[in-house]
């Protein structure tokens, strides 16, 4: 069975959930081979983690020489592993960095690239991806017709599947060109831990907009009761109520959770582009004419400052 | 290294507030709809102009470059009105339906033709396809580093420094010219063309190039040469209007809890 390369998304060795989703997709295509580019001392734990989700092979690439050098070296690493393993496909998380790696890799390998896949279906040798475009108004099914399919996959495109793979570890020493080591991270300030799931990966997102009036207590209370991430509309971010990292929308994060709860958000196209593919959409808004209500599975016309605390209290009560 | 040339990449896109659609061959309809300079590229033009303005001792030429049908001239015209010094428009019927791979090839060849500048600036994504990969592909083709998704840009001598919200951290990234830079809508509001700017733009040079001019074979671009194939485009069924309740004395909260419980979210 052909190998399928999966680039491991991790922070300092801690493997992130989208990696496990990619491994589940890789299993549909062939034999999953995880590619871990990181610190040598973190490799054992990361290899063990991806093995638990089906990795048959784990390529370990020590990043001592390339740490901090952005995307170009990683694209070179993948190019060299692909040359050695002739994979059936290469799966990369559709993060900002992942897409840039994928873009460079596509040119290097003369291979077709599909970004932001929300689903990947396999029928025999044919790998068909699904993308959601034009603010989620259209669904596009596409296939790669040249080279090795390179697919950048969005979070929540598949459910992680536990189940051990062979997990054979192979140290891979890549040759990195000097040209790839020119743009460098000078300083990095890790985001303050919120104790909540990451916005793009969360199964549930609770967002607030202009209607919060800047008071996110009710929004955050409901988010915590549901174990959700907190998001914000552009209006809330522009007003300085939340940093840009919370922004859901075309120029912020594009999310696709199981449940999206929009509170005090009118539903401008900018915002819809960032959340319209959510499986279930709920809105609370005082204005019954708000366009967000055109999208919802369930909507409440009312004041979020009274509705949300009541919902939160009831959820807490049921949890006991 | 002094900075003498900046090329800013601009794209003509269907107006997101209008009706966007696909043609029978599953390509984006770029002719039968209202179009404009992609909003996200206006920030790229703005930053290119600001870099020029902050370095008054250097003779810097800002060139706006676009690839697209005849109507795409509107995108470079807008850039000229904002203050770019000249424009280049690559137009060829064979380009229609090109994917990001082919688009990056046309851009790379056009840039090699007009002279590779010290700095290439692009937006964070187009507002239509929105793949966010063309700048990375272009950098790869030109053998340049990329410094992307900048919220703050500073440049001095041959050094460029940016600040950005990375995937998991706020980062400061440094690079040495020549390089490819992309900027986000956080980098600063794009200026409106002034009346003077609009008048001046009419006299600025706008060079039209064909594929033959830049040495690209028509067989390398367009729909048939794409490395990916769109099998199907379906319009998302309009979300059937869900249930909407009016909150009266807490009834909204009760109904919402019941809904969430019925969907097993609680």
Short mmCIF file of N, CA and C in Angstrom, two decimals, chain A residues 11 16 70-71 95-100 103-104 106-108 110-116 128 132-146 182-191 198 204 226 234 244-245 247 250-251 258-259 269-270 276-282 284 288 293-303 306-307 310-311 314-315 318, chain B residues 14 16-17 20-22 28 39-40 43 101 104 124 126-133 136-137 139-141 143-149 161 164-176 182 184-186 189 225-237 239-247 252-261 263 265-266:
data_model
loop_
_atom_site.label_atom_id
_atom_site.label_comp_id
_atom_site.label_asym_id
_atom_site.label_seq_id
_atom_site.Cartn_x
_atom_site.Cartn_y
_atom_site.Cartn_z
N UNK A 11 2.98 22.20 18.46
CA UNK A 11 3.63 23.32 19.11
C UNK A 11 4.63 22.73 20.09
N UNK A 16 -1.09 18.70 17.53
CA UNK A 16 -2.40 19.34 17.53
C UNK A 16 -3.44 18.45 16.83
N UNK A 70 10.84 29.70 9.16
CA UNK A 70 9.60 29.73 8.39
C UNK A 70 9.42 28.55 7.44
N UNK A 71 8.76 28.80 6.32
CA UNK A 71 8.20 27.70 5.54
C UNK A 71 9.15 27.05 4.54
N UNK A 95 -3.43 25.52 7.77
CA UNK A 95 -3.15 26.73 8.55
C UNK A 95 -2.46 27.70 7.61
N UNK A 96 -2.22 28.92 8.09
CA UNK A 96 -1.53 29.90 7.24
C UNK A 96 -0.18 29.35 6.81
N UNK A 97 0.57 28.81 7.77
CA UNK A 97 1.89 28.29 7.42
C UNK A 97 1.77 27.06 6.52
N UNK A 98 0.81 26.18 6.85
CA UNK A 98 0.64 24.96 6.07
C UNK A 98 0.37 25.25 4.61
N UNK A 99 -0.46 26.26 4.35
CA UNK A 99 -0.80 26.57 2.95
C UNK A 99 0.41 27.12 2.20
N UNK A 100 1.26 27.88 2.90
CA UNK A 100 2.46 28.40 2.23
C UNK A 100 3.44 27.27 1.92
N UNK A 103 2.04 25.48 -1.05
CA UNK A 103 2.23 26.25 -2.28
C UNK A 103 3.63 26.07 -2.85
N UNK A 104 4.62 26.17 -1.97
CA UNK A 104 6.01 25.98 -2.43
C UNK A 104 6.23 24.55 -2.89
N UNK A 106 4.11 22.43 -4.11
CA UNK A 106 3.44 22.15 -5.39
C UNK A 106 4.34 22.53 -6.57
N UNK A 107 5.01 23.67 -6.45
CA UNK A 107 5.92 24.09 -7.52
C UNK A 107 7.11 23.15 -7.60
N UNK A 108 7.69 22.81 -6.43
CA UNK A 108 8.86 21.93 -6.41
C UNK A 108 8.57 20.57 -7.03
N UNK A 110 6.04 19.84 -9.05
CA UNK A 110 5.19 19.94 -10.25
C UNK A 110 3.90 19.17 -10.03
N UNK A 111 3.26 19.45 -8.92
CA UNK A 111 2.06 18.70 -8.55
C UNK A 111 0.90 19.64 -8.26
N UNK A 112 -0.29 19.17 -8.55
CA UNK A 112 -1.48 19.96 -8.29
C UNK A 112 -1.74 20.11 -6.80
N UNK A 113 -2.31 21.26 -6.44
CA UNK A 113 -2.56 21.58 -5.04
C UNK A 113 -4.02 21.97 -4.85
N UNK A 114 -4.62 21.43 -3.81
CA UNK A 114 -5.97 21.86 -3.43
C UNK A 114 -5.89 22.35 -2.00
N UNK A 115 -6.41 23.56 -1.77
CA UNK A 115 -6.35 24.11 -0.42
C UNK A 115 -7.73 24.12 0.22
N UNK A 116 -7.73 24.16 1.54
CA UNK A 116 -8.96 24.34 2.32
C UNK A 116 -10.01 23.27 2.05
N UNK A 128 -11.03 12.62 -4.32
CA UNK A 128 -11.84 13.80 -4.61
C UNK A 128 -11.98 14.65 -3.36
N UNK A 132 -15.39 24.65 0.04
CA UNK A 132 -16.52 25.54 0.17
C UNK A 132 -16.04 26.93 -0.23
N UNK A 133 -16.66 27.54 -1.26
CA UNK A 133 -16.15 28.81 -1.79
C UNK A 133 -17.22 29.89 -1.81
N UNK A 134 -16.78 31.10 -2.13
CA UNK A 134 -17.68 32.27 -2.21
C UNK A 134 -18.54 32.37 -0.95
N UNK A 135 -17.87 32.54 0.17
CA UNK A 135 -18.55 32.70 1.45
C UNK A 135 -19.46 31.52 1.75
N UNK A 136 -19.05 30.33 1.27
CA UNK A 136 -19.83 29.13 1.57
C UNK A 136 -21.05 28.96 0.71
N UNK A 137 -21.21 29.80 -0.32
CA UNK A 137 -22.41 29.70 -1.15
C UNK A 137 -22.31 28.60 -2.20
N UNK A 138 -21.08 28.14 -2.49
CA UNK A 138 -20.90 27.08 -3.47
C UNK A 138 -20.00 25.99 -2.88
N UNK A 139 -20.27 24.76 -3.33
CA UNK A 139 -19.42 23.64 -2.97
C UNK A 139 -18.72 23.16 -4.24
N UNK A 140 -17.41 22.98 -4.16
CA UNK A 140 -16.63 22.58 -5.33
C UNK A 140 -16.00 21.21 -5.07
N UNK A 141 -16.23 20.26 -5.97
CA UNK A 141 -15.55 18.96 -5.91
C UNK A 141 -14.42 18.98 -6.91
N UNK A 142 -13.22 18.63 -6.49
CA UNK A 142 -12.08 18.73 -7.39
C UNK A 142 -11.13 17.55 -7.19
N UNK A 143 -10.35 17.28 -8.23
CA UNK A 143 -9.32 16.25 -8.15
C UNK A 143 -8.00 16.84 -8.67
N UNK A 144 -6.90 16.29 -8.19
CA UNK A 144 -5.59 16.68 -8.71
C UNK A 144 -5.29 15.80 -9.91
N UNK A 145 -4.90 16.41 -11.02
CA UNK A 145 -4.69 15.63 -12.24
C UNK A 145 -3.22 15.61 -12.65
N UNK A 146 -2.34 16.22 -11.88
CA UNK A 146 -0.92 16.17 -12.23
C UNK A 146 -0.08 15.94 -10.98
N UNK A 182 16.56 32.30 4.91
CA UNK A 182 16.76 33.74 4.82
C UNK A 182 15.72 34.55 5.57
N UNK A 183 14.49 34.06 5.63
CA UNK A 183 13.48 34.79 6.40
C UNK A 183 13.31 34.06 7.73
N UNK A 184 13.43 34.80 8.81
CA UNK A 184 13.56 34.16 10.11
C UNK A 184 12.67 34.80 11.15
N UNK A 185 12.16 33.95 12.06
CA UNK A 185 11.41 34.48 13.19
C UNK A 185 12.40 35.11 14.17
N UNK A 186 12.24 36.39 14.40
CA UNK A 186 13.16 37.12 15.27
C UNK A 186 12.70 37.03 16.71
N UNK A 187 11.39 37.09 16.90
CA UNK A 187 10.82 37.02 18.24
C UNK A 187 9.46 36.38 18.14
N UNK A 188 9.10 35.65 19.17
CA UNK A 188 7.82 34.96 19.15
C UNK A 188 7.18 35.04 20.52
N UNK A 189 5.97 35.49 20.54
CA UNK A 189 5.26 35.66 21.81
C UNK A 189 4.08 34.70 21.79
N UNK A 190 4.21 33.54 22.46
CA UNK A 190 3.10 32.59 22.41
C UNK A 190 1.83 33.24 22.93
N UNK A 191 0.74 32.86 22.31
CA UNK A 191 -0.53 33.45 22.72
C UNK A 191 -0.82 33.05 24.16
N UNK A 198 -8.78 25.97 20.81
CA UNK A 198 -8.36 26.92 19.79
C UNK A 198 -9.51 27.18 18.81
N UNK A 204 -17.18 23.55 19.07
CA UNK A 204 -18.23 24.56 19.30
C UNK A 204 -17.57 25.94 19.41
N UNK A 226 -20.30 25.33 27.53
CA UNK A 226 -20.35 24.39 26.40
C UNK A 226 -18.98 23.82 26.04
N UNK A 234 -15.98 41.24 13.20
CA UNK A 234 -15.04 42.31 12.88
C UNK A 234 -15.41 43.59 13.62
N UNK A 244 -7.47 40.84 17.40
CA UNK A 244 -7.74 40.33 16.05
C UNK A 244 -7.71 38.81 15.98
N UNK A 245 -6.97 38.19 16.90
CA UNK A 245 -6.88 36.72 16.87
C UNK A 245 -8.23 36.06 17.14
N UNK A 247 -11.02 37.16 15.71
CA UNK A 247 -11.96 37.52 14.64
C UNK A 247 -12.35 36.34 13.76
N UNK A 250 -13.83 36.62 6.91
CA UNK A 250 -12.95 36.44 5.77
C UNK A 250 -11.51 36.83 6.07
N UNK A 251 -11.32 37.91 6.81
CA UNK A 251 -9.95 38.34 7.08
C UNK A 251 -9.49 37.92 8.47
N UNK A 258 -18.97 22.11 14.73
CA UNK A 258 -20.26 21.39 14.78
C UNK A 258 -21.38 22.37 15.13
N UNK A 259 -21.06 23.31 16.02
CA UNK A 259 -22.07 24.28 16.46
C UNK A 259 -21.46 25.68 16.52
N UNK A 269 -21.53 39.91 5.16
CA UNK A 269 -20.91 38.90 4.30
C UNK A 269 -19.51 38.54 4.78
N UNK A 270 -18.77 39.54 5.28
CA UNK A 270 -17.43 39.31 5.83
C UNK A 270 -17.47 38.23 6.90
N UNK A 276 -20.04 30.19 7.68
CA UNK A 276 -21.25 29.68 7.05
C UNK A 276 -21.27 28.16 6.88
N UNK A 277 -20.08 27.54 6.92
CA UNK A 277 -20.06 26.09 6.73
C UNK A 277 -20.18 25.34 8.05
N UNK A 278 -20.44 26.05 9.15
CA UNK A 278 -20.67 25.39 10.42
C UNK A 278 -21.86 24.44 10.28
N UNK A 279 -21.79 23.30 10.97
CA UNK A 279 -22.84 22.29 10.78
C UNK A 279 -24.18 22.80 11.32
N UNK A 280 -24.17 23.32 12.52
CA UNK A 280 -25.40 23.85 13.11
C UNK A 280 -25.14 25.31 13.52
N UNK A 281 -26.08 26.19 13.15
CA UNK A 281 -25.88 27.61 13.45
C UNK A 281 -27.04 28.12 14.32
N UNK A 282 -26.67 28.80 15.39
CA UNK A 282 -27.65 29.39 16.30
C UNK A 282 -27.33 30.87 16.42
N UNK A 284 -28.48 34.66 18.48
CA UNK A 284 -29.28 35.45 19.42
C UNK A 284 -29.05 36.91 19.06
N UNK A 288 -34.80 41.47 14.81
CA UNK A 288 -35.32 40.30 14.10
C UNK A 288 -35.07 40.38 12.59
N UNK A 293 -30.20 35.71 10.76
CA UNK A 293 -31.33 34.79 10.95
C UNK A 293 -31.67 33.99 9.69
N UNK A 294 -31.16 34.47 8.53
CA UNK A 294 -31.38 33.70 7.30
C UNK A 294 -30.58 32.39 7.30
N UNK A 295 -29.55 32.33 8.15
CA UNK A 295 -28.65 31.17 8.13
C UNK A 295 -28.95 30.16 9.21
N UNK A 296 -29.74 30.54 10.20
CA UNK A 296 -29.74 29.76 11.43
C UNK A 296 -30.60 28.51 11.35
N UNK A 297 -30.20 27.55 12.17
CA UNK A 297 -31.07 26.40 12.42
C UNK A 297 -32.01 26.74 13.57
N UNK A 298 -31.52 27.62 14.45
CA UNK A 298 -32.37 28.05 15.55
C UNK A 298 -31.98 29.47 15.93
N UNK A 299 -32.97 30.33 16.08
CA UNK A 299 -32.67 31.71 16.41
C UNK A 299 -33.56 32.22 17.54
N UNK A 300 -32.98 33.10 18.35
CA UNK A 300 -33.76 33.73 19.40
C UNK A 300 -33.71 35.23 19.18
N UNK A 301 -34.87 35.85 19.02
CA UNK A 301 -34.95 37.30 18.95
C UNK A 301 -35.05 37.79 20.39
N UNK A 302 -33.96 38.35 20.88
CA UNK A 302 -33.95 38.78 22.27
C UNK A 302 -32.61 39.36 22.65
N UNK A 303 -32.50 39.81 23.89
CA UNK A 303 -31.29 40.47 24.39
C UNK A 303 -30.30 39.41 24.88
N UNK A 306 -29.61 38.90 28.60
CA UNK A 306 -30.50 38.15 29.49
C UNK A 306 -30.63 36.69 29.03
N UNK A 307 -30.65 36.47 27.72
CA UNK A 307 -30.85 35.10 27.21
C UNK A 307 -29.65 34.20 27.56
N UNK A 310 -29.18 32.94 31.18
CA UNK A 310 -30.21 31.97 31.52
C UNK A 310 -29.89 30.60 30.91
N UNK A 311 -29.40 30.62 29.66
CA UNK A 311 -29.02 29.36 29.01
C UNK A 311 -27.85 28.73 29.76
N UNK A 314 -28.94 27.12 32.98
CA UNK A 314 -29.68 25.88 32.77
C UNK A 314 -28.72 24.73 32.40
N UNK A 315 -27.72 25.05 31.56
CA UNK A 315 -26.74 24.02 31.18
C UNK A 315 -25.98 23.54 32.42
N UNK A 318 -28.12 21.29 34.46
CA UNK A 318 -28.26 19.93 33.90
C UNK A 318 -27.00 19.11 34.08
N UNK B 14 -14.55 39.37 -8.88
CA UNK B 14 -15.98 39.67 -8.85
C UNK B 14 -16.34 40.36 -7.53
N UNK B 16 -17.81 41.03 -4.23
CA UNK B 16 -18.36 40.08 -3.25
C UNK B 16 -19.76 40.46 -2.80
N UNK B 17 -20.12 41.73 -3.00
CA UNK B 17 -21.46 42.13 -2.57
C UNK B 17 -22.47 41.90 -3.69
N UNK B 20 -22.13 36.41 -7.38
CA UNK B 20 -20.96 35.76 -7.96
C UNK B 20 -21.37 34.38 -8.47
N UNK B 21 -20.87 34.03 -9.65
CA UNK B 21 -21.27 32.72 -10.16
C UNK B 21 -20.17 32.04 -10.97
N UNK B 22 -20.48 30.82 -11.39
CA UNK B 22 -19.54 30.03 -12.17
C UNK B 22 -20.06 29.91 -13.60
N UNK B 28 -14.67 30.47 -12.60
CA UNK B 28 -15.35 31.64 -12.05
C UNK B 28 -15.73 32.59 -13.18
N UNK B 39 -10.37 43.95 -2.51
CA UNK B 39 -10.22 44.83 -1.34
C UNK B 39 -8.93 44.51 -0.59
N UNK B 40 -8.61 43.22 -0.51
CA UNK B 40 -7.44 42.82 0.27
C UNK B 40 -6.13 43.23 -0.40
N UNK B 43 -4.72 46.92 0.50
CA UNK B 43 -3.79 47.06 1.62
C UNK B 43 -2.35 46.87 1.14
N UNK B 101 -1.26 27.72 -9.81
CA UNK B 101 0.06 27.31 -10.31
C UNK B 101 0.39 28.12 -11.57
N UNK B 104 0.83 31.87 -10.93
CA UNK B 104 2.14 32.20 -10.36
C UNK B 104 3.22 32.15 -11.44
N UNK B 124 -3.30 39.35 1.49
CA UNK B 124 -3.28 38.10 2.24
C UNK B 124 -4.01 36.98 1.51
N UNK B 126 -6.95 36.50 -2.20
CA UNK B 126 -7.90 37.18 -3.06
C UNK B 126 -9.26 37.05 -2.40
N UNK B 127 -10.20 37.90 -2.79
CA UNK B 127 -11.52 37.77 -2.19
C UNK B 127 -12.40 36.81 -2.99
N UNK B 128 -11.83 36.19 -4.05
CA UNK B 128 -12.65 35.18 -4.75
C UNK B 128 -12.15 33.77 -4.44
N UNK B 129 -11.08 33.32 -5.10
CA UNK B 129 -10.61 31.96 -4.83
C UNK B 129 -10.06 31.84 -3.41
N UNK B 130 -9.33 32.87 -2.99
CA UNK B 130 -8.91 32.92 -1.59
C UNK B 130 -8.00 31.80 -1.14
N UNK B 131 -7.16 31.28 -2.03
CA UNK B 131 -6.30 30.17 -1.62
C UNK B 131 -5.13 30.63 -0.75
N UNK B 132 -4.73 31.90 -0.89
CA UNK B 132 -3.58 32.41 -0.12
C UNK B 132 -2.29 31.68 -0.46
N UNK B 133 -2.09 31.24 -1.68
CA UNK B 133 -0.87 30.50 -2.01
C UNK B 133 -0.04 31.14 -3.11
N UNK B 136 3.33 32.58 -2.10
CA UNK B 136 4.30 31.53 -1.76
C UNK B 136 4.83 30.87 -3.04
N UNK B 137 3.93 30.61 -3.99
CA UNK B 137 4.34 29.97 -5.24
C UNK B 137 5.26 30.89 -6.04
N UNK B 139 7.19 33.26 -4.82
CA UNK B 139 8.48 33.30 -4.13
C UNK B 139 9.30 32.07 -4.49
N UNK B 140 8.64 30.91 -4.51
CA UNK B 140 9.33 29.66 -4.86
C UNK B 140 9.89 29.73 -6.28
N UNK B 141 9.07 30.22 -7.21
CA UNK B 141 9.51 30.29 -8.61
C UNK B 141 10.67 31.26 -8.80
N UNK B 143 12.79 32.02 -6.47
CA UNK B 143 13.87 31.69 -5.55
C UNK B 143 14.05 32.73 -4.46
N UNK B 144 12.95 33.32 -4.02
CA UNK B 144 13.01 34.37 -3.00
C UNK B 144 12.39 33.90 -1.70
N UNK B 145 12.83 34.48 -0.58
CA UNK B 145 12.14 34.21 0.68
C UNK B 145 10.80 34.96 0.72
N UNK B 146 9.92 34.52 1.61
CA UNK B 146 8.66 35.21 1.75
C UNK B 146 8.45 35.57 3.21
N UNK B 147 7.89 36.75 3.41
CA UNK B 147 7.57 37.24 4.74
C UNK B 147 6.10 37.63 4.64
N UNK B 148 5.25 36.88 5.32
CA UNK B 148 3.83 36.96 4.95
C UNK B 148 2.91 37.36 6.08
N UNK B 149 1.72 37.80 5.68
CA UNK B 149 0.61 38.08 6.58
C UNK B 149 0.96 39.15 7.61
N UNK B 161 11.18 44.02 8.45
CA UNK B 161 10.72 43.40 9.67
C UNK B 161 9.21 43.51 9.74
N UNK B 164 3.24 39.85 13.03
CA UNK B 164 2.01 39.19 12.59
C UNK B 164 1.43 38.29 13.67
N UNK B 165 0.15 38.00 13.51
CA UNK B 165 -0.51 37.00 14.36
C UNK B 165 -0.30 35.66 13.70
N UNK B 166 0.68 34.91 14.15
CA UNK B 166 0.94 33.60 13.56
C UNK B 166 -0.13 32.61 13.98
N UNK B 167 0.03 31.35 13.54
CA UNK B 167 -0.98 30.34 13.83
C UNK B 167 -1.10 30.10 15.34
N UNK B 168 0.02 30.20 16.05
CA UNK B 168 -0.09 29.94 17.49
C UNK B 168 0.67 30.95 18.34
N UNK B 169 1.22 31.98 17.71
CA UNK B 169 1.96 32.98 18.47
C UNK B 169 1.98 34.29 17.70
N UNK B 170 2.23 35.37 18.43
CA UNK B 170 2.47 36.64 17.75
C UNK B 170 3.97 36.68 17.44
N UNK B 171 4.30 36.92 16.19
CA UNK B 171 5.69 36.77 15.78
C UNK B 171 6.25 38.04 15.16
N UNK B 172 7.55 38.23 15.36
CA UNK B 172 8.28 39.25 14.62
C UNK B 172 9.18 38.49 13.65
N UNK B 173 9.10 38.84 12.38
CA UNK B 173 9.86 38.12 11.37
C UNK B 173 10.74 39.08 10.60
N UNK B 174 11.97 38.68 10.41
CA UNK B 174 12.92 39.52 9.70
C UNK B 174 13.37 38.86 8.41
N UNK B 175 13.60 39.65 7.41
CA UNK B 175 14.10 39.12 6.14
C UNK B 175 14.98 40.16 5.48
N UNK B 176 15.77 39.68 4.52
CA UNK B 176 16.68 40.55 3.80
C UNK B 176 16.23 40.64 2.35
N UNK B 182 3.70 39.74 2.11
CA UNK B 182 2.25 39.89 2.00
C UNK B 182 1.72 40.55 3.27
N UNK B 184 -1.81 42.02 5.66
CA UNK B 184 -3.22 41.77 5.96
C UNK B 184 -3.97 43.10 6.07
N UNK B 185 -5.26 43.00 6.31
CA UNK B 185 -6.08 44.20 6.47
C UNK B 185 -5.80 44.89 7.80
N UNK B 186 -4.93 44.27 8.64
CA UNK B 186 -4.55 44.91 9.90
C UNK B 186 -3.43 45.92 9.69
N UNK B 189 -5.43 51.11 7.07
CA UNK B 189 -6.49 51.47 6.12
C UNK B 189 -5.89 51.94 4.80
N UNK B 225 -4.59 23.30 -18.94
CA UNK B 225 -3.27 23.03 -18.37
C UNK B 225 -3.30 22.96 -16.85
N UNK B 226 -4.47 23.18 -16.26
CA UNK B 226 -4.54 23.20 -14.80
C UNK B 226 -4.15 21.85 -14.22
N UNK B 227 -3.46 21.88 -13.08
CA UNK B 227 -3.00 20.66 -12.43
C UNK B 227 -4.07 20.10 -11.49
N UNK B 228 -5.16 20.82 -11.39
CA UNK B 228 -6.30 20.30 -10.64
C UNK B 228 -7.51 20.44 -11.55
N UNK B 229 -8.51 19.62 -11.31
CA UNK B 229 -9.69 19.66 -12.16
C UNK B 229 -10.92 19.76 -11.26
N UNK B 230 -11.76 20.72 -11.59
CA UNK B 230 -13.02 20.86 -10.85
C UNK B 230 -14.04 19.94 -11.50
N UNK B 231 -14.54 18.98 -10.75
CA UNK B 231 -15.49 18.02 -11.31
C UNK B 231 -16.92 18.52 -11.19
N UNK B 232 -17.15 19.31 -10.18
CA UNK B 232 -18.51 19.66 -9.85
C UNK B 232 -18.57 20.96 -9.07
N UNK B 233 -19.52 21.80 -9.43
CA UNK B 233 -19.77 22.98 -8.60
C UNK B 233 -21.25 22.97 -8.25
N UNK B 234 -21.55 23.00 -6.99
CA UNK B 234 -22.97 23.02 -6.62
C UNK B 234 -23.25 24.23 -5.75
N UNK B 235 -24.34 24.86 -6.05
CA UNK B 235 -24.75 25.99 -5.21
C UNK B 235 -25.28 25.40 -3.92
N UNK B 236 -24.81 25.96 -2.85
CA UNK B 236 -25.25 25.44 -1.56
C UNK B 236 -26.75 25.69 -1.43
N UNK B 237 -27.50 24.66 -1.09
CA UNK B 237 -28.94 24.91 -0.95
C UNK B 237 -29.15 25.98 0.11
N UNK B 239 -30.07 27.72 3.16
CA UNK B 239 -30.39 27.11 4.44
C UNK B 239 -31.88 27.29 4.68
N UNK B 240 -32.56 26.21 4.84
CA UNK B 240 -33.99 26.35 5.06
C UNK B 240 -34.16 27.09 6.39
N UNK B 241 -34.99 28.09 6.33
CA UNK B 241 -35.15 28.93 7.51
C UNK B 241 -35.39 28.06 8.73
N UNK B 242 -34.54 28.25 9.71
CA UNK B 242 -34.69 27.47 10.93
C UNK B 242 -35.82 28.03 11.77
N UNK B 243 -35.92 27.47 12.95
CA UNK B 243 -36.97 27.94 13.85
C UNK B 243 -36.48 29.21 14.56
N UNK B 244 -37.32 30.23 14.53
CA UNK B 244 -36.95 31.47 15.20
C UNK B 244 -38.02 31.82 16.24
N UNK B 245 -37.55 32.00 17.47
CA UNK B 245 -38.51 32.31 18.54
C UNK B 245 -38.22 33.70 19.10
N UNK B 246 -39.25 34.33 19.61
CA UNK B 246 -39.10 35.62 20.28
C UNK B 246 -38.98 35.38 21.77
N UNK B 247 -37.98 36.01 22.35
CA UNK B 247 -37.80 35.83 23.80
C UNK B 247 -38.81 36.66 24.57
N UNK B 252 -37.10 32.41 25.53
CA UNK B 252 -36.08 32.21 24.50
C UNK B 252 -34.98 31.29 25.00
N UNK B 253 -34.56 31.52 26.24
CA UNK B 253 -33.49 30.70 26.80
C UNK B 253 -33.94 29.25 26.95
N UNK B 254 -35.16 29.05 27.42
CA UNK B 254 -35.68 27.69 27.59
C UNK B 254 -35.73 26.96 26.26
N UNK B 255 -36.22 27.68 25.24
CA UNK B 255 -36.33 27.06 23.91
C UNK B 255 -34.95 26.73 23.35
N UNK B 256 -33.99 27.63 23.59
CA UNK B 256 -32.64 27.40 23.08
C UNK B 256 -31.99 26.20 23.76
N UNK B 257 -32.20 26.09 25.06
CA UNK B 257 -31.64 24.94 25.78
C UNK B 257 -32.25 23.65 25.23
N UNK B 258 -33.55 23.65 24.99
CA UNK B 258 -34.20 22.45 24.44
C UNK B 258 -33.61 22.09 23.07
N UNK B 259 -33.38 23.13 22.26
CA UNK B 259 -32.80 22.89 20.93
C UNK B 259 -31.41 22.26 21.05
N UNK B 260 -30.57 22.87 21.91
CA UNK B 260 -29.20 22.36 22.06
C UNK B 260 -29.21 20.94 22.60
N UNK B 261 -30.14 20.65 23.50
CA UNK B 261 -30.23 19.30 24.07
C UNK B 261 -30.69 18.32 22.99
N UNK B 263 -30.05 18.41 19.94
CA UNK B 263 -28.92 18.15 19.04
C UNK B 263 -27.74 17.52 19.78
N UNK B 265 -25.88 18.72 22.12
CA UNK B 265 -24.75 19.58 22.47
C UNK B 265 -24.64 19.74 23.98
N UNK B 266 -25.76 19.44 24.68
CA UNK B 266 -25.68 19.42 26.16
C UNK B 266 -26.35 18.14 26.66
#
